[in-house]
Tab-separated table of C-alpha atoms in Angstrom:
chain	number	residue	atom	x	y	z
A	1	UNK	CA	54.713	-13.388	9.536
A	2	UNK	CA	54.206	-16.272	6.818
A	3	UNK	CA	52.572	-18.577	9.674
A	4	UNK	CA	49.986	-15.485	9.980
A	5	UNK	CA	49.984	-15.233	5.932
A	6	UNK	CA	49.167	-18.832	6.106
A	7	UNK	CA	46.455	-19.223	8.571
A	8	UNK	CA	44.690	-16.078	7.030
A	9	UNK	CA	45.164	-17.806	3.563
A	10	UNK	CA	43.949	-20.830	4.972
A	11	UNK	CA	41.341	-19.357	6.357
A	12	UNK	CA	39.814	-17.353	3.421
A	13	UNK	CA	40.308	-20.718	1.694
A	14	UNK	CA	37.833	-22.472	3.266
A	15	UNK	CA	34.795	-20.573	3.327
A	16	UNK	CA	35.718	-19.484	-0.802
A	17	UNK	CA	32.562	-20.186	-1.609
A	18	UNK	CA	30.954	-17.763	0.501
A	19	UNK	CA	32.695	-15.147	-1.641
A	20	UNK	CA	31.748	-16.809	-4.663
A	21	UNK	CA	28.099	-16.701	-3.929
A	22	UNK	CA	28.534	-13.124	-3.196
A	23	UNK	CA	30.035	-12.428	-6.306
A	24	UNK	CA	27.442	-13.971	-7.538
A	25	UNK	CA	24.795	-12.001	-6.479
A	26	UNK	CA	27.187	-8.996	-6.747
A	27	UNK	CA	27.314	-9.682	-10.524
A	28	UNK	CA	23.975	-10.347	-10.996
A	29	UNK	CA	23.113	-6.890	-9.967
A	30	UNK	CA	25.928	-5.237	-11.977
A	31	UNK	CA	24.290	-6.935	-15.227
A	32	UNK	CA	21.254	-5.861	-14.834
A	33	UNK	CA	21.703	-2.349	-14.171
A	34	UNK	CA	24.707	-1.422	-16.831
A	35	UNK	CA	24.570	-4.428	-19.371
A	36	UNK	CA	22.631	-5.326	-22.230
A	37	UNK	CA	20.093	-8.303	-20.934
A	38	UNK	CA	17.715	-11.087	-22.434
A	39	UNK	CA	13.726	-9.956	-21.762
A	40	UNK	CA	13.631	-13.721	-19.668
A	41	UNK	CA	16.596	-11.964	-17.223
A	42	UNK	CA	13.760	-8.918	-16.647
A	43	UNK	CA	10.904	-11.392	-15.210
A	44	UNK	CA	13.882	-13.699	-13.278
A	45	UNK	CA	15.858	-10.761	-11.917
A	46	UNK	CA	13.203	-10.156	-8.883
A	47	UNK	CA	14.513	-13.715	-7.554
A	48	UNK	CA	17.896	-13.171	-7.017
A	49	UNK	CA	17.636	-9.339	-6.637
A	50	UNK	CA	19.391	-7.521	-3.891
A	51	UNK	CA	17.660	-4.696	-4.515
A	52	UNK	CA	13.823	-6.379	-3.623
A	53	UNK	CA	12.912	-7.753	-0.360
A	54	UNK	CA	11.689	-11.633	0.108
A	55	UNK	CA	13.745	-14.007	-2.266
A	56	UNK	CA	16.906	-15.648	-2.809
A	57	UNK	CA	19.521	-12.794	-2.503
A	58	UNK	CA	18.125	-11.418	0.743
A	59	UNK	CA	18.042	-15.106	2.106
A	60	UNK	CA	21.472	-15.542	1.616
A	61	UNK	CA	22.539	-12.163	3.030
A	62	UNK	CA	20.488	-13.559	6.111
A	63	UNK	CA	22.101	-16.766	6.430
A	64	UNK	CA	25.282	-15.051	6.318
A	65	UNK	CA	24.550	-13.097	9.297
A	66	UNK	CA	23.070	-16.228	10.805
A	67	UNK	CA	26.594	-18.271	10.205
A	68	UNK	CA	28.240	-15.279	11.825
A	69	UNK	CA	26.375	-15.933	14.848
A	70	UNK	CA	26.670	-19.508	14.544
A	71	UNK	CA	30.761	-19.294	13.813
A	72	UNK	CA	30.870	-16.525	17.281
A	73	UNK	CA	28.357	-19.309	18.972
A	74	UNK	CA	31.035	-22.309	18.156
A	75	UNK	CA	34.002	-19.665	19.651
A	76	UNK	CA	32.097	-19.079	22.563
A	77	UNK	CA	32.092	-22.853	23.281
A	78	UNK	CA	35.709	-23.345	22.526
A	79	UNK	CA	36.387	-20.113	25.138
A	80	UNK	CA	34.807	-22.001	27.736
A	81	UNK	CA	36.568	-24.955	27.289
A	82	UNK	CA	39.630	-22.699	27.998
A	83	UNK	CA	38.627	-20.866	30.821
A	84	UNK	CA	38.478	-17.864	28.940
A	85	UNK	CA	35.605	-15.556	29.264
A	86	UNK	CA	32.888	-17.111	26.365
A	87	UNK	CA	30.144	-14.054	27.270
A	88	UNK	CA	31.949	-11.920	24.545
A	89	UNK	CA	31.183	-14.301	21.702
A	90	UNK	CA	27.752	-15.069	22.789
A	91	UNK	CA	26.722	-11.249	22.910
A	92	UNK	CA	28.271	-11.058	18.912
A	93	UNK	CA	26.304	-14.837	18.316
A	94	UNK	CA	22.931	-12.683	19.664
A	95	UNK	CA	23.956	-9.552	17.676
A	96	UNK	CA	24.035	-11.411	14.065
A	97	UNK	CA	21.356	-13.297	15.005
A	98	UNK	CA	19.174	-10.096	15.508
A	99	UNK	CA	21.010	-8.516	12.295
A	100	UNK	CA	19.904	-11.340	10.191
A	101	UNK	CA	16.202	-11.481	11.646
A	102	UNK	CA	16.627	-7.837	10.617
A	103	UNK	CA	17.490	-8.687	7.298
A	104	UNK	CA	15.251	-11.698	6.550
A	105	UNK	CA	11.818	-9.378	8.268
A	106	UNK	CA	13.184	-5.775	7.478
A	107	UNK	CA	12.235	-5.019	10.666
A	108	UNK	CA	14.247	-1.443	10.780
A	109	UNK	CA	12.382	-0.330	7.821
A	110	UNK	CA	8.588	-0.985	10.001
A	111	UNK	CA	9.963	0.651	12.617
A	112	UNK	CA	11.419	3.990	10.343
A	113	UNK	CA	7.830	3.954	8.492
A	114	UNK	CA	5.876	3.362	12.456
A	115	UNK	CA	8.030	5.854	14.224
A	116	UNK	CA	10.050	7.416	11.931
A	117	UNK	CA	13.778	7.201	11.882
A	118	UNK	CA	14.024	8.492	15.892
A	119	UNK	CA	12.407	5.276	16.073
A	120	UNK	CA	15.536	3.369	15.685
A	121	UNK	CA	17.231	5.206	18.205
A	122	UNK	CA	16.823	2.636	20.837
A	123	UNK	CA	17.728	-0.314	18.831
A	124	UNK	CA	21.086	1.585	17.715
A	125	UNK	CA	21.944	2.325	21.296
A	126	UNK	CA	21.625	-1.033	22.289
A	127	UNK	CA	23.995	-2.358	19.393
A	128	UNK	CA	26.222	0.251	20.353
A	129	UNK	CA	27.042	-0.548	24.031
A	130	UNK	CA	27.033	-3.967	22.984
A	131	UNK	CA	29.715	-3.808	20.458
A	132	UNK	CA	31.807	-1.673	22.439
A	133	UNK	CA	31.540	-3.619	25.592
A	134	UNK	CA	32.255	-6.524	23.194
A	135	UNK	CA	35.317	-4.986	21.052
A	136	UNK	CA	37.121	-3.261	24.298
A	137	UNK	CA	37.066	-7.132	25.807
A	138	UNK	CA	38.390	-8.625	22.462
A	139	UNK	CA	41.131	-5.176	22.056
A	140	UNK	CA	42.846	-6.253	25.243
A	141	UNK	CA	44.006	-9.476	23.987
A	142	UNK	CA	46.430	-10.026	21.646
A	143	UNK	CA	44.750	-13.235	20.345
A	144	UNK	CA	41.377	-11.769	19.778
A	145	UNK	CA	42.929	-8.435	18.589
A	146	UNK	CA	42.485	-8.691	14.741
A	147	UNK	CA	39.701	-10.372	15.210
A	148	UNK	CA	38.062	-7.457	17.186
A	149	UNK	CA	39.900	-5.238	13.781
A	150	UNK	CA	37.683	-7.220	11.275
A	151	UNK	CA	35.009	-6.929	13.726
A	152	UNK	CA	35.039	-2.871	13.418
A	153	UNK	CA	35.785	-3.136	9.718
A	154	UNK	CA	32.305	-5.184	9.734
A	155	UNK	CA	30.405	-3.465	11.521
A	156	UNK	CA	31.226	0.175	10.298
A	157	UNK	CA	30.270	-1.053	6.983
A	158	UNK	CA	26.942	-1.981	8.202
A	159	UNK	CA	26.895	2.142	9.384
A	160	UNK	CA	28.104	3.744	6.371
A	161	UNK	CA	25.261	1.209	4.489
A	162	UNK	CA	23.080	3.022	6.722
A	163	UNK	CA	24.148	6.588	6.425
A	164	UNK	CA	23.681	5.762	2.240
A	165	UNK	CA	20.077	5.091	3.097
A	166	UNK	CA	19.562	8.058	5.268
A	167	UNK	CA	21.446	10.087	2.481
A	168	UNK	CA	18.945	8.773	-0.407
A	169	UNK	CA	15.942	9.578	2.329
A	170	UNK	CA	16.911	12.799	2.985
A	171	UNK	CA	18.392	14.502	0.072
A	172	UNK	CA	17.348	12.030	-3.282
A	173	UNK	CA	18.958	10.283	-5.800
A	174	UNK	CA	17.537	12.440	-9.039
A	175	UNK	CA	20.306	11.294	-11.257
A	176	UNK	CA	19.444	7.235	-12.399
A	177	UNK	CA	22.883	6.542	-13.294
A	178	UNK	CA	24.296	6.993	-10.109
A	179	UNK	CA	21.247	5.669	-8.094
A	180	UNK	CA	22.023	2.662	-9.633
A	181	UNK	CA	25.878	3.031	-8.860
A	182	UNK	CA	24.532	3.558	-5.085
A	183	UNK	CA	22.649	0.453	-5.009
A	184	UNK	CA	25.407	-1.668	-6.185
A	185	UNK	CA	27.704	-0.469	-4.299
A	186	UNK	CA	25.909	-0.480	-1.031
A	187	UNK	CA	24.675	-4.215	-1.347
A	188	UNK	CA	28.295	-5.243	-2.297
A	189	UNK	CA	30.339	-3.791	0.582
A	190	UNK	CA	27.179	-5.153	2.830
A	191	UNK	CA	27.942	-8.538	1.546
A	192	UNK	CA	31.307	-8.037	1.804
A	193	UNK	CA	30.975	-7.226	5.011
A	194	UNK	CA	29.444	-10.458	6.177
A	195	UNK	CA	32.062	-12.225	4.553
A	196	UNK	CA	34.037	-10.346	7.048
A	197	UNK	CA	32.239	-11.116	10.216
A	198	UNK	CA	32.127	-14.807	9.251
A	199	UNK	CA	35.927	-14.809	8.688
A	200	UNK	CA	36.260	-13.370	11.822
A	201	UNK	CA	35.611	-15.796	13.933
A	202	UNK	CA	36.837	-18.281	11.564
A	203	UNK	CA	40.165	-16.371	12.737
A	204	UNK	CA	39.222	-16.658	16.539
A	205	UNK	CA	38.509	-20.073	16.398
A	206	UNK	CA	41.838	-20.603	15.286
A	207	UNK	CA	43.789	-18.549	17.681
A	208	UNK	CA	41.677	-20.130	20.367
A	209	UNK	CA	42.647	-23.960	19.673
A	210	UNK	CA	40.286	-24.811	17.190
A	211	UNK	CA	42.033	-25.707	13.986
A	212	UNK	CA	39.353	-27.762	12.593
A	213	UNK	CA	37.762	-24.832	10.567
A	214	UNK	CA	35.592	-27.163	8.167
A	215	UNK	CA	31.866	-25.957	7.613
A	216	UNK	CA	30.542	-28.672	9.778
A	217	UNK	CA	32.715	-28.324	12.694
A	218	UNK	CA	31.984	-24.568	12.669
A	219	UNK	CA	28.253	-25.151	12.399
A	220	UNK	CA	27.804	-28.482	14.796
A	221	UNK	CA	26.591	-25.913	17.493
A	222	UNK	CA	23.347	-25.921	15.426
A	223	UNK	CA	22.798	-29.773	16.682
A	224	UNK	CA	22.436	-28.313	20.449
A	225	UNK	CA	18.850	-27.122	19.645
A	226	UNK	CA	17.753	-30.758	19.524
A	227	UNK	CA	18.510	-30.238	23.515
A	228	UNK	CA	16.212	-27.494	24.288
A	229	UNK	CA	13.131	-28.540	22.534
A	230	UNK	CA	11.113	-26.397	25.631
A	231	UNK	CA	12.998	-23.001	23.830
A	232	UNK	CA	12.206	-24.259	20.160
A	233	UNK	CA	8.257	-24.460	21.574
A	234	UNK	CA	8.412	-21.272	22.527
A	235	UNK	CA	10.299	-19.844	19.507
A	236	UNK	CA	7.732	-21.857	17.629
A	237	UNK	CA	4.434	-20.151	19.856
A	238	UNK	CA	5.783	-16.878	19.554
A	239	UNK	CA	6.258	-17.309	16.059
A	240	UNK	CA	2.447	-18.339	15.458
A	241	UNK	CA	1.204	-15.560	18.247
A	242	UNK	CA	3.192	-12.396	16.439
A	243	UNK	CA	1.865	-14.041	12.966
A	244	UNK	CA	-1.826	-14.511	13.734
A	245	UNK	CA	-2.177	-11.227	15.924
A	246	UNK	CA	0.225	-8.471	14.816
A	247	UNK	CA	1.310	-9.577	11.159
A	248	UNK	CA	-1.924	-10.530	9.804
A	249	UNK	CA	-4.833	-7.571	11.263
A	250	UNK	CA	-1.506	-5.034	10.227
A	251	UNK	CA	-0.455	-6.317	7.240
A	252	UNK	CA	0.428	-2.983	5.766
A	253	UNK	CA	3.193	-2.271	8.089
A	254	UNK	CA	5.307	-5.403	6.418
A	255	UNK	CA	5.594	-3.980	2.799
A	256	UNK	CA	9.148	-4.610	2.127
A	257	UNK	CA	10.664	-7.944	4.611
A	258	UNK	CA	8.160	-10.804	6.005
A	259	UNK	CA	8.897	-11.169	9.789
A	260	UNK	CA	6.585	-14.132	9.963
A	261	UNK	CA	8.954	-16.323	7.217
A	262	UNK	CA	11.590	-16.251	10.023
A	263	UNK	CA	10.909	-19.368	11.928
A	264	UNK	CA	10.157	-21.402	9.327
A	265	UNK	CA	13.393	-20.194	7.370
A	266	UNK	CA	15.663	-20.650	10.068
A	267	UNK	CA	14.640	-23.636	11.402
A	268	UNK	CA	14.173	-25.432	7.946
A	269	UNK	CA	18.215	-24.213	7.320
A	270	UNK	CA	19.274	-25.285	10.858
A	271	UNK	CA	17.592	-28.939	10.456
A	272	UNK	CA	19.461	-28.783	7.081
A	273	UNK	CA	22.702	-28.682	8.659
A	274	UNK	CA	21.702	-31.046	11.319
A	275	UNK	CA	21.035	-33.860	8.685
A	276	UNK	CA	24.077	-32.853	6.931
A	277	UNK	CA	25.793	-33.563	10.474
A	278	UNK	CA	23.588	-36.937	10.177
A	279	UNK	CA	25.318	-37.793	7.189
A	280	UNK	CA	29.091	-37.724	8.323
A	281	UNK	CA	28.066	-40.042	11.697
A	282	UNK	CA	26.004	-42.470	10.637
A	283	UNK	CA	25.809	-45.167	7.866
A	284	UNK	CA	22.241	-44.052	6.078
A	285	UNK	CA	24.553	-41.104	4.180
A	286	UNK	CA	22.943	-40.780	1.130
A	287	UNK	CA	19.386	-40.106	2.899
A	288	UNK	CA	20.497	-37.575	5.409
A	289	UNK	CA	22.372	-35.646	2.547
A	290	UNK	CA	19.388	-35.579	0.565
A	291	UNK	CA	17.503	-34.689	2.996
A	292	UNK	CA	19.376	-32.269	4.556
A	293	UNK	CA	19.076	-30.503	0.312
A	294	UNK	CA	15.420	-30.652	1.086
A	295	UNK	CA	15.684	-28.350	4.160
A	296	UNK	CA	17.963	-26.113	2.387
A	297	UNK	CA	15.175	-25.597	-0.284
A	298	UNK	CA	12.513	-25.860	1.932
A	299	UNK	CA	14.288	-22.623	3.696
A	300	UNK	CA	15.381	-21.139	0.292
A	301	UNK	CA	11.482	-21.523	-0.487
A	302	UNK	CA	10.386	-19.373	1.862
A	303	UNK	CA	11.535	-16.306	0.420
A	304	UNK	CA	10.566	-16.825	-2.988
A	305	UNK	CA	8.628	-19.510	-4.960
A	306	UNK	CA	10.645	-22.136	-6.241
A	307	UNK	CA	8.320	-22.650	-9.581
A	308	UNK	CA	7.601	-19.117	-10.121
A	309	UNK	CA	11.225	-18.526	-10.029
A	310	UNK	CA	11.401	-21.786	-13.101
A	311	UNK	CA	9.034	-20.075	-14.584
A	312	UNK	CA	10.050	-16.513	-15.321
A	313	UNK	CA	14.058	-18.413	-15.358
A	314	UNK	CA	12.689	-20.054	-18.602
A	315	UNK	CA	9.917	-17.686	-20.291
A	316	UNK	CA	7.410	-20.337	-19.616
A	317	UNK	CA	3.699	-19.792	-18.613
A	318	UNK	CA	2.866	-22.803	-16.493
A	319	UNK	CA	1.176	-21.773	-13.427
A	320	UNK	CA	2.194	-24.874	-11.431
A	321	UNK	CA	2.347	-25.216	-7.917
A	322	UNK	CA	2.996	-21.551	-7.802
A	323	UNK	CA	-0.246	-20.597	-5.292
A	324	UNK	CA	-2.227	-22.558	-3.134
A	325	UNK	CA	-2.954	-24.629	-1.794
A	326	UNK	CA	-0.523	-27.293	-3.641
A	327	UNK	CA	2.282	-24.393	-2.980
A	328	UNK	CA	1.295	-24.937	0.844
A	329	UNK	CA	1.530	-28.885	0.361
A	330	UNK	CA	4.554	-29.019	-1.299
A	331	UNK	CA	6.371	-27.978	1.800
A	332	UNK	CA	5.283	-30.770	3.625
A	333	UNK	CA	7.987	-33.036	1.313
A	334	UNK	CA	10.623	-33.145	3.543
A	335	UNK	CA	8.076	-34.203	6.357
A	336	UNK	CA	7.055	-36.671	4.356
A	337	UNK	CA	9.746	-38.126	3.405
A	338	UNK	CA	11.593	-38.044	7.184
A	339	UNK	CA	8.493	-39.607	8.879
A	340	UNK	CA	8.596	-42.895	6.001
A	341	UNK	CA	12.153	-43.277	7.005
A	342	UNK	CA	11.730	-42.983	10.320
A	343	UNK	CA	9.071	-45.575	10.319
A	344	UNK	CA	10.793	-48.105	8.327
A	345	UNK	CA	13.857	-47.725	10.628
A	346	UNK	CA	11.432	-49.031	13.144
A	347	UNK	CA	11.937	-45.159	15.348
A	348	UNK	CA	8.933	-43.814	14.611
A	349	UNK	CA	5.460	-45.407	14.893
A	350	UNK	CA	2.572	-45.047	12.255
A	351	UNK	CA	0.054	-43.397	14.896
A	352	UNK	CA	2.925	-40.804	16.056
A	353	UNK	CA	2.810	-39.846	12.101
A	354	UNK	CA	-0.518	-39.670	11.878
A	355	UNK	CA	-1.048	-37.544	14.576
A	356	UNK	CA	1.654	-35.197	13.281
A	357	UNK	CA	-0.466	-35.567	9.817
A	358	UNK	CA	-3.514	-34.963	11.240
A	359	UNK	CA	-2.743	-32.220	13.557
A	360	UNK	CA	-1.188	-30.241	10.293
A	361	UNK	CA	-4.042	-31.352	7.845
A	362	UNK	CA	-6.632	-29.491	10.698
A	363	UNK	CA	-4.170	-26.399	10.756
A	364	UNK	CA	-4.448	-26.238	7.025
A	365	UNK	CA	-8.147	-26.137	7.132
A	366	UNK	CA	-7.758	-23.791	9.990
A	367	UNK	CA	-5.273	-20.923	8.159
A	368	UNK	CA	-6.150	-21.594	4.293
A	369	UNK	CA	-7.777	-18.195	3.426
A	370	UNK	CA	-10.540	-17.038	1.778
A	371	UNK	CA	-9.163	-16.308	-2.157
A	372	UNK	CA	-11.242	-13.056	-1.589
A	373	UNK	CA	-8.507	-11.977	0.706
A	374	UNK	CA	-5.135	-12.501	-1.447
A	375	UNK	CA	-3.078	-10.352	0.851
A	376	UNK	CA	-3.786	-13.038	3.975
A	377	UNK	CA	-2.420	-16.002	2.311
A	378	UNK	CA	1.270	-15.590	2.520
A	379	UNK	CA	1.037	-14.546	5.922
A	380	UNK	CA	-1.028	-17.327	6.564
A	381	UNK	CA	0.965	-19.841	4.455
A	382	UNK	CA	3.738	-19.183	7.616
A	383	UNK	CA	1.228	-20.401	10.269
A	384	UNK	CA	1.346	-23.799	8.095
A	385	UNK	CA	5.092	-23.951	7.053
A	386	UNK	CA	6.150	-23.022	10.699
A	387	UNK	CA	4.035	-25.844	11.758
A	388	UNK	CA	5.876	-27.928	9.333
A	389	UNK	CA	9.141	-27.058	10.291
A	390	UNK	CA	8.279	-27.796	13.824
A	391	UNK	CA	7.131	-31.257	12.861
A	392	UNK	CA	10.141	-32.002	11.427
A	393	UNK	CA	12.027	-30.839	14.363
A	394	UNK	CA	10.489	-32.825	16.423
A	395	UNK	CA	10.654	-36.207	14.970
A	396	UNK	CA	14.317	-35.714	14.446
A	397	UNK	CA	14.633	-34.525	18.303
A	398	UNK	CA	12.451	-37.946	19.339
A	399	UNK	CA	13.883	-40.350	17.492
A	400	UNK	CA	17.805	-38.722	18.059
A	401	UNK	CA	19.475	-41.872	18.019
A	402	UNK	CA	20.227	-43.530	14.706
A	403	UNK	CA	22.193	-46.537	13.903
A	404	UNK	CA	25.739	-46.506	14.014
């Protein structure tokens, strides 16, 4: 019993601050809806809201679910290595992968608003056989037992958060006081129950052989998409396709998430941990680390403006790089700054860059809208940054040998 106190201890311990972000957020929300606030806390509190769709607290919530996946991803491997069936763990991997696509897009609520909630139906039946076919498998083992436990906990979390929302749908929340009590309390046991999920398979990976549960060892399954660059092309097509021809001409379906940020976001935060990965092998550690920060932001800013956040953060007025088009070139930094280290380390040659420049300098032309039109440009703005992000995957995948 203490060795299980201990690894669950241990365990908790080394994702803390996973829980202390979500406090974060948690108590971010709780001040603004019961406590006394500064007027700058109004304009800033759309940033890091839970409660609005598109900016730093809904990007987090998303990368949780996307960890999940990764951490159920890394288990799968370690199964396989074992001889123990991995298919389990890569149908939970595609599951919080689709949850957090969910998240990031809100693609649930276009579907409730397109078809109503019957809409839904077919999504939730999928989910369902899934996770059952899933939890039965990980029930009838008594090393993936409490990890299948914290699996239910998760997930029935994610169905009572649900239910609320039907509840609020169907019947109304007339009283404001405990609206608000609803609303906090439905984006803190969701959070909580990511934290969950995550641990989860923090748990498996231990019980399976792993007992290397640092954040990099967990996450190094990311590096694998510098294998399959013919998948990323075609994440990358589909991406632009769904953007340019259902997104953009139907624009009023997306009110709430932005399914046409998710490429960009998820690829800018996977690239992040790649460098990060870059950092711990190789001897240029200072670059990789700061570039690997740039991808984080450059995901982060995808949700929500970076300089509009500044702005309303400190009461100030100045309108700087807060719409385009040096907004749009601001996310070419990282690109930037990855091709003029690449060519000085003699991996990358100065027409390959220019090409890459050129090629997203005749997008930009292409995609920057008419100011006529204000509703096209962030949907546009994704065309650009996905092409970005792409770029940058690509000169990393090319050039995927650095010094020693």
């Amino acid at each position: 019993m203490a060795k299980q106190d201990h690894l669950n201890s241990t365990v908790f311990g080394q994702w803390y601050w996973i829980w202390l972000v979500n406090a974060f957020f948690i108590g971010v929300m709780v001040v603004f809806f019961f406590i006394d606030y500064p007027g700058w806390f109004h304009f800033a509190y759309r940033g890091v809201s839970l409660t609005h769709e598109m900016n730093y607290a809904v990007w987090w919530s998303g990368i949780c679910l996307f960890l999940a996946g990764i951490v159920f991803a890394r288990v799968g491997t370690i199964a396989q290595e074992s001889g123990t069936k991995p298919w389990v763990w890569y149908v939970l991997s595609l599951a919080m992968i689709a949850l957090c696509f969910d998240e990031v897009g809100s693609l649930h609520e276009t579907v409730a608003r397109v078809g109503g909630w019957w809409g839904l139906l077919p999504f939730a039946l999928v989910f369902a056989v899934a996770f059952s076919l899933t939890l039965i498998q990980l029930l009838s083992h008594n090393a993936t037992r409490q990890t299948a436990v914290l699996i239910v906990i998760g997930i029935s979390i994610f169905v009572v958060v649900a239910g609320l929302e039907a509840l609020e749908h169907d019947l109304g929340f007339q009283n404001n006081f405990w609206r608000r009590v609803r609303l906090v309390g439905e984006e803190t046991i969701e959070l909580v129950a990511m934290g969950i999920l995550i641990t989860s398979g923090l748990i498996a990976m231990k019980r399976l052989g792993d007992g290397d549960r640092r954040f990099l060892n967990a996450t190094a399954v990311v590096d694998n998409i510098l294998d399959f660059p013919m998948i990323i092309f075609a994440l990358f097509i589909t991406q632009i396709t769904f953007t340019a021809v259902v997104v953009v001409p139907n624009y009023t379906f997306f009110l709430e998430g932005n399914p046409s940020a998710l490429f960009p976001i998820m690829l800018f935060f996977c690239l992040g941990i790649i460098a990060r990965l870059r950092a711990q092998q190789i001897k240029e550690r200072n670059f990789w680390n700061f570039l690997g920060l740039l991808f984080f932001v450059a995901s982060l800013s995808q949700m929500y403006n970076l300089n509009t956040f500044l702005n309303h953060l400190m009461d100030i007025e100045a309108d700087v790089m807060t719409g385009p088009p040096l907004s749009w070139i601001v996310t070419t930094m990282p690109l930037a700054l990855l091709c003029i280290h690449e060519i000085r380390a003699g991996r990358l040659s100065v027409k390959r860059a220019g090409i890459f420049a050129a090629l997203l300098f005749f997008l930009y032309l292409l995609v920057y809208p008419d100011l006529e039109f204000r509703y096209r440009i962030e949907y546009l703005y994704f065309l650009f940054s996905s092409a970005v992000a792409y770029s940058c995957y690509q000169v990393i995948r090319l050039n995927n040998k650095p010094d020693a």
